Coordinates of C-alpha atoms in Angstrom, one line a residue:
Chain A
X1 CA 47.9 -13.6 6.1
X2 CA 45.7 -12.3 3.2
X3 CA 44.8 -15.9 2.3
X4 CA 43.8 -16.9 5.8
X5 CA 41.8 -13.7 6.1
X6 CA 39.9 -14.6 3.0
X7 CA 39.4 -18.0 4.2
X8 CA 38.1 -16.7 7.5
X9 CA 35.7 -14.4 5.7
X10 CA 34.3 -17.3 3.6
X11 CA 33.9 -19.6 6.6
X12 CA 32.1 -16.8 8.5
X13 CA 29.8 -16.4 5.5
X14 CA 29.1 -20.1 5.4
X15 CA 28.5 -20.4 9.1
X16 CA 26.2 -17.4 9.5
X17 CA 24.7 -16.2 6.3
X18 CA 24.7 -19.0 3.7
X19 CA 21.7 -21.0 4.9
X20 CA 19.4 -18.1 5.7
X21 CA 20.2 -16.3 2.5
X22 CA 19.7 -19.5 0.4
X23 CA 16.3 -20.1 1.9
X24 CA 15.3 -16.4 1.4
X25 CA 16.5 -16.5 -2.3
X26 CA 14.8 -19.8 -3.1
X27 CA 11.5 -19.0 -1.5
X28 CA 11.2 -15.3 -2.2
X29 CA 13.6 -14.0 -4.8
X30 CA 13.4 -16.8 -7.3
X31 CA 9.6 -16.9 -7.6
X32 CA 9.5 -13.2 -7.8
X33 CA 12.0 -12.9 -10.7
X34 CA 10.5 -16.0 -12.4
X35 CA 7.1 -14.5 -12.0
X36 CA 8.1 -11.3 -13.7
X37 CA 9.9 -13.2 -16.5
X38 CA 6.8 -15.3 -17.2
X39 CA 4.6 -12.3 -17.6
X40 CA 6.4 -11.7 -20.9
X41 CA 5.9 -15.3 -22.1
X42 CA 2.9 -17.5 -23.0
X43 CA 3.0 -19.3 -19.7
X44 CA 0.5 -22.0 -18.6
X45 CA 1.8 -22.2 -15.0
X46 CA 4.5 -24.8 -15.7
X47 CA 6.2 -24.0 -19.0
X48 CA 6.2 -21.6 -21.9
X49 CA 7.2 -21.8 -25.5
X50 CA 7.6 -18.2 -26.7
X51 CA 8.2 -14.6 -26.0
X52 CA 5.0 -12.5 -26.2
X53 CA 6.3 -9.1 -25.1
X54 CA 3.7 -7.0 -23.3
X55 CA 0.7 -9.0 -24.5
X56 CA -0.2 -10.2 -21.0
X57 CA -0.1 -6.7 -19.7
X58 CA -2.2 -5.5 -22.6
X59 CA -4.7 -8.2 -21.7
X60 CA -4.7 -7.0 -18.1
X61 CA -5.5 -3.4 -19.1
X62 CA -8.3 -4.5 -21.4
X63 CA -9.9 -6.6 -18.6
X64 CA -12.8 -4.6 -17.2
X65 CA -13.1 -6.9 -14.2
X66 CA -9.5 -6.2 -13.3
X67 CA -10.1 -2.4 -13.5
X68 CA -13.2 -2.9 -11.4
X69 CA -11.2 -4.8 -8.7
X70 CA -8.4 -2.2 -8.8
X71 CA -10.7 0.8 -8.3
X72 CA -12.6 -1.1 -5.6
X73 CA -9.4 -1.9 -3.8
X74 CA -8.3 1.7 -3.9
X75 CA -11.7 2.7 -2.4
X76 CA -11.4 0.0 0.2
X77 CA -7.8 1.1 1.1
X78 CA -8.9 4.7 1.4
X79 CA -11.9 3.9 3.5
X80 CA -10.3 1.4 5.8
X81 CA -7.0 3.4 6.3
X82 CA -8.9 6.6 7.2
X83 CA -11.5 5.1 9.4
X84 CA -9.2 2.5 11.1
X85 CA -6.8 5.2 12.1
X86 CA -9.4 7.6 13.3
X87 CA -11.1 4.9 15.4
X88 CA -7.7 3.6 16.7
X89 CA -6.5 7.0 17.7
X90 CA -9.8 7.7 19.4
X91 CA -9.7 4.4 21.3
X92 CA -6.1 5.1 22.3
X93 CA -7.1 8.5 23.8
X94 CA -10.0 6.8 25.6
X95 CA -8.0 3.9 27.1
X96 CA -5.1 6.2 28.2
X97 CA -7.4 8.3 30.3
X98 CA -6.5 7.9 34.0
X99 CA -9.5 5.8 35.0
X100 CA -9.9 2.3 36.5
X101 CA -10.8 -0.5 34.2
X102 CA -9.3 1.0 31.0
X103 CA -6.6 -1.7 30.9
X104 CA -9.3 -4.4 30.7
X105 CA -11.0 -2.5 27.9
X106 CA -7.7 -2.5 25.9
X107 CA -7.9 -6.3 25.8
X108 CA -11.5 -6.2 24.5
X109 CA -10.5 -3.8 21.6
X110 CA -7.4 -5.9 20.8
X111 CA -8.8 -9.4 20.8
X112 CA -10.3 -9.3 17.2
X113 CA -6.7 -8.8 16.0
X114 CA -5.5 -12.1 17.4
X115 CA -7.8 -14.1 15.2
X116 CA -7.3 -14.8 11.6
X117 CA -9.3 -13.0 8.9
X118 CA -11.0 -16.2 7.7
X119 CA -12.4 -17.0 11.1
X120 CA -13.5 -13.4 11.6
X121 CA -15.1 -13.3 8.2
X122 CA -17.1 -16.4 9.0
X123 CA -18.2 -14.9 12.3
X124 CA -19.4 -11.8 10.6
X125 CA -21.0 -13.7 7.7
X126 CA -23.2 -15.3 10.4
X127 CA -23.8 -11.9 12.0
X128 CA -24.8 -10.1 8.8
X129 CA -27.0 -12.9 7.5
X130 CA -28.7 -14.1 10.6
X131 CA -28.3 -11.8 13.6
X132 CA -28.2 -8.2 12.3
X133 CA -31.3 -8.4 10.2
X134 CA -33.1 -9.1 13.5
X135 CA -32.0 -5.9 15.0
X136 CA -34.1 -2.7 14.8
X137 CA -33.2 -0.3 11.9
X138 CA -31.4 -3.0 9.9
X139 CA -33.8 -5.6 8.8
X140 CA -31.8 -6.7 5.7
X141 CA -28.8 -8.7 4.9
X142 CA -26.1 -6.3 3.9
X143 CA -24.1 -9.0 2.2
X144 CA -26.7 -9.3 -0.5
X145 CA -26.6 -5.7 -1.6
X146 CA -23.8 -4.4 -3.7
X147 CA -23.0 -1.1 -1.9
X148 CA -23.8 -2.4 1.6
X149 CA -21.6 -5.5 1.1
X150 CA -18.6 -3.2 0.4
X151 CA -19.3 -1.3 3.7
X152 CA -19.8 -4.5 5.5
X153 CA -16.2 -5.4 4.5
X154 CA -15.0 -2.0 5.6
X155 CA -16.7 -2.3 9.0
X156 CA -15.2 -5.7 9.7
X157 CA -11.8 -4.6 8.6
X158 CA -11.9 -1.6 11.0
X159 CA -13.1 -3.8 13.8
X160 CA -10.3 -6.2 13.2
X161 CA -7.4 -3.7 12.7
X162 CA -8.2 -0.9 15.0
X163 CA -7.1 -2.7 18.2
X164 CA -3.6 -3.3 16.8
X165 CA -3.2 0.3 15.7
X166 CA -4.7 1.4 19.1
X167 CA -1.7 -0.3 20.8
X168 CA 0.7 1.6 18.4
X169 CA -0.9 4.9 19.4
X170 CA -1.1 4.0 23.1
X171 CA 2.7 3.3 23.1
X172 CA 3.4 6.6 21.4
X173 CA 1.1 8.6 23.7
X174 CA 2.7 7.1 26.8
X175 CA 6.1 8.0 25.5
X176 CA 5.3 11.7 25.3
X177 CA 7.5 13.5 27.9
X178 CA 5.2 14.6 30.7
X179 CA 7.5 17.7 31.2
X180 CA 6.7 18.9 27.7
X181 CA 3.0 18.6 28.5
X182 CA 3.4 20.4 31.8
X183 CA 5.3 23.2 30.2
X184 CA 2.6 23.6 27.6
X185 CA -0.1 23.6 30.3
X186 CA 1.7 26.4 32.0
X187 CA 1.9 28.3 28.7
X188 CA -1.9 28.0 28.6
X189 CA -2.4 25.1 26.2
X190 CA -5.1 22.7 27.5
X191 CA -7.4 19.9 26.2
X192 CA -8.0 20.0 22.5
X193 CA -5.3 22.6 21.7
X194 CA -2.7 20.6 23.6
X195 CA -3.7 17.6 21.6
X196 CA -3.5 19.4 18.3
X197 CA -0.3 21.4 18.7
X198 CA 1.8 19.3 21.2
X199 CA 0.8 15.6 21.3
X200 CA -0.1 15.0 17.6
X201 CA 3.2 16.4 16.2
X202 CA 5.2 14.6 18.9
X203 CA 3.7 11.2 18.0
X204 CA 3.8 11.7 14.2
X205 CA 6.1 8.6 13.8
X206 CA 3.3 6.5 15.1
X207 CA 1.0 7.8 12.4
X208 CA 3.6 7.0 9.8
X209 CA 3.9 3.4 11.0
X210 CA 0.2 2.9 11.5
X211 CA -0.8 4.4 8.1
X212 CA 1.8 2.2 6.5
X213 CA 0.6 -1.0 8.2
X214 CA -3.1 -0.3 7.6
X215 CA -2.4 0.5 4.0
X216 CA -0.3 -2.6 3.4
X217 CA -2.9 -4.8 5.0
X218 CA -5.7 -3.3 3.0
X219 CA -4.0 -3.7 -0.3
X220 CA -3.2 -7.3 0.4
X221 CA -6.6 -8.1 2.0
X222 CA -7.7 -11.6 1.0
X223 CA -8.8 -13.7 4.0
X224 CA -11.6 -11.5 5.1
X225 CA -12.8 -10.9 1.6
X226 CA -12.9 -14.6 0.8
X227 CA -14.7 -15.6 4.0
X228 CA -17.1 -12.7 4.4
X229 CA -18.4 -11.9 0.9
X230 CA -16.4 -14.2 -1.4
X231 CA -16.6 -11.4 -3.9
X232 CA -20.4 -11.5 -4.0
X233 CA -22.9 -10.2 -4.9
X234 CA -22.1 -10.3 -8.6
X235 CA -18.3 -9.8 -8.1
X236 CA -19.0 -6.4 -6.7
X237 CA -16.7 -6.9 -3.7
X238 CA -13.9 -8.8 -5.4
X239 CA -10.7 -7.1 -4.2
X240 CA -7.5 -7.3 -6.2
X241 CA -6.0 -10.1 -4.3
X242 CA -9.0 -12.4 -4.7
X243 CA -9.3 -11.4 -8.3
X244 CA -5.7 -12.4 -9.0
X245 CA -6.2 -15.7 -7.1
X246 CA -9.2 -16.5 -9.2
X247 CA -7.7 -15.5 -12.5
X248 CA -4.9 -18.0 -11.9
X249 CA -6.3 -20.8 -9.9
X250 CA -10.0 -20.8 -11.0
X251 CA -9.9 -19.6 -14.5
X252 CA -6.4 -21.1 -14.9
X253 CA -5.1 -18.1 -16.8
X254 CA -1.7 -18.1 -15.2
X255 CA 0.1 -15.5 -17.4
X256 CA -2.6 -12.9 -17.1
X257 CA -3.0 -13.6 -13.4
X258 CA 0.7 -13.1 -12.8
X259 CA 0.7 -9.9 -14.8
X260 CA -2.1 -8.7 -12.6
X261 CA -0.1 -9.7 -9.5
X262 CA 2.9 -7.7 -10.8
X263 CA 0.7 -4.6 -11.4
X264 CA -0.6 -5.1 -7.9
X265 CA 3.0 -5.2 -6.6
X266 CA 3.8 -1.9 -8.4
X267 CA 0.7 -0.2 -7.0
X268 CA 1.5 -1.4 -3.5
X269 CA 5.2 -0.4 -3.7
X270 CA 4.4 3.0 -5.2
X271 CA 1.7 3.8 -2.6
X272 CA 4.0 2.7 0.3
X273 CA 6.8 4.9 -1.0
X274 CA 4.6 8.0 -1.5
X275 CA 3.0 7.5 1.9
X276 CA 6.3 7.1 3.8
X277 CA 7.9 10.1 2.1
X278 CA 4.9 12.4 2.8
X279 CA 4.5 11.2 6.4
X280 CA 8.2 11.7 7.1
X281 CA 7.8 15.4 6.3
X282 CA 5.4 15.8 9.1
X283 CA 7.6 14.3 11.7
X284 CA 9.3 16.6 14.1
X285 CA 12.6 16.1 16.0
X286 CA 11.8 15.9 19.7
Chain M
X1 CA -14.6 19.9 39.6
X2 CA -18.2 18.6 39.2
X3 CA -17.9 19.2 35.5
X4 CA -14.7 17.3 35.1
X5 CA -16.3 14.3 36.9
X6 CA -19.3 14.4 34.6
X7 CA -17.1 14.5 31.5
X8 CA -15.2 11.6 32.8
X9 CA -18.4 9.6 33.4
X10 CA -19.4 10.3 29.8
X11 CA -16.1 9.0 28.5
X12 CA -16.3 6.0 30.7
X13 CA -19.8 5.2 29.4
X14 CA -18.6 5.7 25.8
X15 CA -15.7 3.4 26.3
X16 CA -18.0 0.7 27.8
X17 CA -20.5 1.0 25.0
X18 CA -17.7 0.6 22.4
X19 CA -16.3 -2.4 24.3
X20 CA -19.7 -4.0 24.2
X21 CA -19.9 -3.3 20.5
X22 CA -16.5 -4.9 19.9
X23 CA -17.3 -7.9 22.0
X24 CA -20.8 -8.4 20.5
X25 CA -19.7 -10.8 17.6
X26 CA -17.9 -13.1 20.1
X27 CA -20.9 -13.1 22.5
X28 CA -23.1 -14.1 19.5
X29 CA -20.8 -17.0 18.6
X30 CA -20.7 -18.2 22.2
X31 CA -24.4 -18.1 22.9
X32 CA -25.3 -19.7 19.6
X33 CA -22.7 -22.4 19.8
X34 CA -24.8 -24.4 22.3
X35 CA -28.1 -24.0 20.6
X36 CA -30.3 -26.3 18.6
X37 CA -30.3 -25.6 14.9
X38 CA -33.8 -24.2 14.8
X39 CA -33.3 -22.0 17.9
X40 CA -30.5 -20.3 16.0
X41 CA -32.7 -19.8 13.0
X42 CA -35.6 -18.5 15.0
X43 CA -33.9 -16.2 17.5
X44 CA -30.1 -15.9 17.3
X45 CA -30.2 -13.0 19.9
X46 CA -31.8 -14.9 22.8
X47 CA -29.9 -16.9 25.4
X48 CA -30.0 -20.6 24.9
X49 CA -32.8 -22.4 26.7
X50 CA -31.3 -25.9 26.5
X51 CA -27.5 -26.5 26.3
X52 CA -26.6 -28.7 23.3
X53 CA -23.0 -29.6 24.2
X54 CA -23.0 -32.2 21.5
X55 CA -22.4 -29.4 19.0
X56 CA -18.9 -29.3 20.3
X57 CA -18.2 -33.0 20.3
X58 CA -19.6 -33.2 16.8
X59 CA -17.6 -30.2 15.6
X60 CA -14.4 -31.7 17.1
X61 CA -15.0 -34.9 15.2
X62 CA -16.1 -33.4 11.9
X63 CA -13.3 -30.9 11.5
X64 CA -10.8 -33.3 13.1
X65 CA -10.0 -30.6 15.5
X66 CA -7.1 -32.2 17.4
X67 CA -5.3 -33.1 14.2
X68 CA -5.7 -29.6 12.7
X69 CA -4.7 -28.1 16.0
X70 CA -1.6 -30.3 16.1
X71 CA -0.8 -29.3 12.5
X72 CA -1.1 -25.6 13.2
X73 CA 1.0 -26.1 16.4
X74 CA 3.8 -28.0 14.6
X75 CA 3.9 -25.5 11.6
X76 CA 4.0 -22.5 14.0
X77 CA 6.6 -23.9 16.4
X78 CA 8.9 -25.2 13.6
X79 CA 8.5 -22.0 11.5
X80 CA 9.1 -19.6 14.4
X81 CA 12.1 -21.6 15.8
X82 CA 13.7 -21.7 12.4
X83 CA 13.0 -18.0 11.8
X84 CA 14.7 -17.1 15.1
X85 CA 17.8 -19.2 14.3
X86 CA 18.1 -18.1 10.7
X87 CA 17.5 -14.4 11.2
X88 CA 19.6 -13.9 14.3
X89 CA 22.5 -15.6 12.5
X90 CA 22.0 -13.5 9.4
X91 CA 21.6 -10.3 11.3
X92 CA 24.7 -10.9 13.3
X93 CA 26.7 -11.5 10.1
X94 CA 25.3 -8.4 8.4
X95 CA 26.0 -6.1 11.4
X96 CA 29.5 -7.5 12.1
X97 CA 30.8 -7.8 8.6
X98 CA 30.8 -4.3 7.0
X99 CA 31.0 -4.7 3.3
X100 CA 29.2 -3.8 0.1
X101 CA 27.7 -7.2 0.0
X102 CA 26.2 -6.8 3.5
X103 CA 24.8 -3.4 2.7
X104 CA 23.2 -4.6 -0.5
X105 CA 21.8 -7.7 1.1
X106 CA 20.3 -5.7 3.9
X107 CA 18.6 -3.3 1.4
X108 CA 17.2 -6.3 -0.6
X109 CA 15.8 -7.7 2.6
X110 CA 14.1 -4.5 3.5
X111 CA 12.7 -3.9 0.0
X112 CA 11.4 -7.5 -0.1
X113 CA 9.0 -6.6 2.7
X114 CA 6.7 -4.8 0.3
X115 CA 6.4 -7.7 -2.0
X116 CA 2.8 -9.1 -1.6
X117 CA 2.6 -12.9 -1.4
X118 CA 0.1 -12.6 -4.3
X119 CA 3.0 -11.7 -6.6
X120 CA 4.7 -15.0 -5.7
X121 CA 2.0 -17.5 -5.3
X122 CA 1.5 -18.3 -9.0
X123 CA 5.1 -19.1 -9.8
X124 CA 5.2 -21.0 -6.5
X125 CA 3.1 -23.9 -7.7
X126 CA 5.2 -24.3 -10.8
X127 CA 8.5 -24.0 -9.0
X128 CA 7.8 -26.3 -6.0
X129 CA 5.0 -28.4 -7.3
X130 CA 5.1 -31.7 -9.1
X131 CA 6.5 -30.4 -12.3
X132 CA 9.2 -28.4 -10.5
X133 CA 11.2 -29.4 -7.4
X134 CA 8.3 -31.6 -6.3
X135 CA 8.4 -30.8 -2.7
X136 CA 6.0 -32.8 -0.5
X137 CA 2.9 -30.9 0.3
X138 CA 3.1 -31.2 4.0
X139 CA 3.5 -29.2 7.2
X140 CA 7.3 -29.4 7.1
X141 CA 7.5 -27.9 3.7
X142 CA 5.2 -25.1 4.6
X143 CA 7.3 -24.3 7.7
X144 CA 10.3 -24.1 5.4
X145 CA 8.4 -21.6 3.2
X146 CA 7.6 -19.5 6.3
X147 CA 11.3 -19.1 7.0
X148 CA 11.8 -17.7 3.5
X149 CA 9.0 -15.2 3.9
X150 CA 9.6 -14.3 7.6
X151 CA 13.4 -13.9 7.6
X152 CA 13.5 -10.3 6.2
X153 CA 11.4 -8.6 8.9
X154 CA 13.0 -10.6 11.7
X155 CA 16.5 -10.0 10.4
X156 CA 15.7 -6.3 10.3
X157 CA 14.5 -6.4 14.0
X158 CA 17.6 -8.3 15.1
X159 CA 19.9 -6.1 13.1
X160 CA 18.7 -3.0 14.9
X161 CA 19.4 -4.6 18.3
X162 CA 22.7 -6.3 17.5
X163 CA 24.1 -3.1 16.1
X164 CA 23.8 -1.6 19.6
X165 CA 25.8 -4.4 21.3
X166 CA 29.4 -3.2 21.6
X167 CA 31.9 -5.1 19.5
X168 CA 34.4 -5.2 22.4
X169 CA 32.2 -8.1 23.7
X170 CA 33.0 -10.1 20.5
X171 CA 36.6 -9.2 20.8
X172 CA 36.9 -10.2 24.4
X173 CA 35.3 -13.6 23.6
X174 CA 37.7 -14.1 20.7
X175 CA 40.7 -13.4 22.9
X176 CA 39.4 -16.0 25.3
X177 CA 39.6 -18.4 22.5
X178 CA 35.9 -18.7 21.4
X179 CA 35.2 -19.4 17.8
X180 CA 33.1 -17.1 15.7
X181 CA 30.1 -19.4 16.2
X182 CA 30.9 -19.9 19.9
X183 CA 30.9 -16.2 20.4
X184 CA 27.5 -15.9 18.8
X185 CA 26.0 -18.8 20.7
X186 CA 27.3 -18.1 24.1
X187 CA 27.8 -14.4 24.2
X188 CA 25.6 -12.6 21.7
X189 CA 22.5 -14.8 21.4
X190 CA 21.7 -14.8 25.2
X191 CA 21.7 -11.0 25.1
X192 CA 19.0 -11.0 22.4
X193 CA 16.2 -12.1 24.7
X194 CA 13.9 -9.1 24.2
X195 CA 14.1 -9.1 20.4
X196 CA 13.7 -12.9 20.3
X197 CA 10.5 -12.5 22.2
X198 CA 9.2 -9.8 19.8
X199 CA 10.3 -11.9 16.8
X200 CA 8.7 -15.0 18.2
X201 CA 5.3 -13.3 18.9
X202 CA 5.0 -11.4 15.7
X203 CA 5.8 -14.5 13.6
X204 CA 3.7 -16.9 15.7
X205 CA 0.6 -14.8 15.3
X206 CA 1.2 -14.5 11.6
X207 CA 1.9 -18.1 10.9
X208 CA -0.9 -19.4 13.2
X209 CA -3.5 -17.3 11.3
X210 CA -2.1 -17.4 7.8
X211 CA -4.5 -18.7 5.2
X212 CA -3.4 -18.1 1.6
X213 CA -0.1 -20.1 1.7
X214 CA -1.6 -23.2 3.4
X215 CA -4.6 -22.9 1.0
X216 CA -2.2 -23.3 -1.9
X217 CA 0.3 -25.8 -0.4
X218 CA -1.7 -28.0 1.9
X219 CA -4.1 -29.9 -0.3
X220 CA -4.4 -33.1 1.8
X221 CA -6.9 -33.0 4.7
X222 CA -4.6 -34.6 7.2
X223 CA -2.0 -31.8 6.7
X224 CA -4.4 -28.8 6.9
X225 CA -4.0 -26.2 9.6
X226 CA -6.8 -25.0 11.8
X227 CA -8.0 -22.0 9.9
X228 CA -8.1 -24.0 6.6
X229 CA -9.9 -26.9 8.2
X230 CA -12.4 -24.5 9.9
X231 CA -13.1 -22.8 6.6
X232 CA -13.9 -26.1 4.9
X233 CA -16.0 -27.3 7.8
X234 CA -18.0 -24.0 7.9
X235 CA -18.7 -24.2 4.2
X236 CA -20.2 -27.7 4.7
X237 CA -22.4 -27.0 7.7
X238 CA -23.9 -23.6 7.1
X239 CA -27.3 -25.3 7.4
X240 CA -26.6 -26.0 11.0
X241 CA -25.4 -22.7 12.5
X242 CA -25.2 -24.1 16.0
X243 CA -22.7 -26.6 14.9
X244 CA -20.9 -24.1 12.8
X245 CA -20.6 -21.7 15.7
X246 CA -19.2 -24.4 17.9
X247 CA -16.5 -25.0 15.2
X248 CA -15.7 -21.3 15.0
X249 CA -15.4 -21.0 18.8
X250 CA -13.1 -24.0 18.9
X251 CA -10.8 -22.4 16.5
X252 CA -10.8 -19.1 18.3
X253 CA -10.1 -20.5 21.8
X254 CA -6.4 -21.7 21.4
X255 CA -5.1 -18.3 20.3
X256 CA -7.1 -16.4 23.0
X257 CA -5.6 -18.7 25.6
X258 CA -2.2 -18.0 24.2
X259 CA -3.0 -14.3 24.4
X260 CA -4.0 -14.4 28.1
X261 CA -0.9 -16.4 29.0
X262 CA 1.5 -14.1 27.1
X263 CA -0.5 -10.8 27.3
X264 CA 2.3 -8.6 28.5
X265 CA 4.8 -9.9 26.0
X266 CA 2.4 -9.7 23.1
X267 CA 1.7 -6.0 23.8
X268 CA 5.4 -5.3 24.3
X269 CA 6.2 -7.2 21.1
X270 CA 3.7 -5.3 19.0
X271 CA 4.9 -1.9 20.4
X272 CA 8.6 -2.9 19.8
X273 CA 7.8 -4.3 16.4
X274 CA 5.9 -1.2 15.3
X275 CA 8.5 1.3 16.4
X276 CA 11.2 -0.2 14.1

């Protein structure tokens, strides 16, 4: 009996789990572990000859350009996460108002999200360089000025992501029990106070999710960065992801590039953990 | 009452103004895609006076639109189908086989979701390239990679759903003589419709629009996906913005059509995927 049970367990594993787990391991786990391993060696992308300890990481921390891209990315994450969520929540409130036509507007706000970052980046590259300078009050190409190019990147990111987060907030707002709202209205809570004390606490999980998603997207931003500014002017808008890509594939410094990628992973993982733990504290049981 | 109506009107106007702002970039692409090169340069804001449809035929030819579209389509369909099969099987196994191994595997899958692709892309070329496993750099290989990257999130989504299906269903099927795989295929999988739709949509949008992985893997022009091809095309023809805009519009249209056909399911899929 025990033998046939064991056999059954093995055949179950082979039928259901073996192939998916092998692919997952080969494509994700193996490169990840190898990648970490090679940051401690003098790796040229294909092979390595000796152990170098933390040399690659030391090189990363002495690289001013890396620090610049790291701080820039943190600023970008902060700006896009805050603005995207404010805009998305505002849009969600607007489109859930009981008025005709609001459904059609949801589509308009959502469409940028369907299209890939590269295409959107190219669209906006055209807008910033050819169209917007023709509008009153602008008159210059934002992509050519250090500070403005950063904000151009932020604006396009918000435009792209807010529709998606709007859907997340709309779903949450629609799921608030109308009886709870009614009861609070009877108790004298209306408009803004109802929003602040009843709705927002009840949909706190939506904020957790949305903050997590926007943060992850912002940390990993690459497509838009490449297509809109390509790091210009003077590398002033080169986010972490683009920096890592160039370190490895343009400057062909694989070991340092990979060490930077590992630092990036640690930053992302730590930020995600902190954010989820903090957000969970604000969620209430309803 | 009058005050309430006035406030509503203000909000409606605000919503319309915002919608116009959101749509503005697309309107600019559309009106400039049929213009002569110098009309774009002189006045990109005005409506076209003459319609230069040849921008489209030329863009289709120069970016080999049909080939790129076909590549994107094959990669997406293959990737999504394989992700559905792989992750539903794995999720069924993990939820029906309680063991330390299953628990650990599940935790590894969840943790893997915060690994940025950037941390894998450099070892990738060494591992799968010419000096490694030497996998062909074509659309089939890339679909295989998407399974590896997509399986974690999708298994997670399936797992939540399968855990809520009573086990008595499996047992009844087993008593009727169904094999383990037969039970899954005929009893369990048909019940997974709603999650399968979510998984399909989330992964389809991701794979269709993905850029970094194809940029690293697909080096031959005839294998390139639509976003990749559009990027190269745009870089070559920035001197002729009318043509470039036609190219951008062509690469936007397929996914927008997909959206209008699947609108309800896409919104439902996003809501379901986000509430996990």
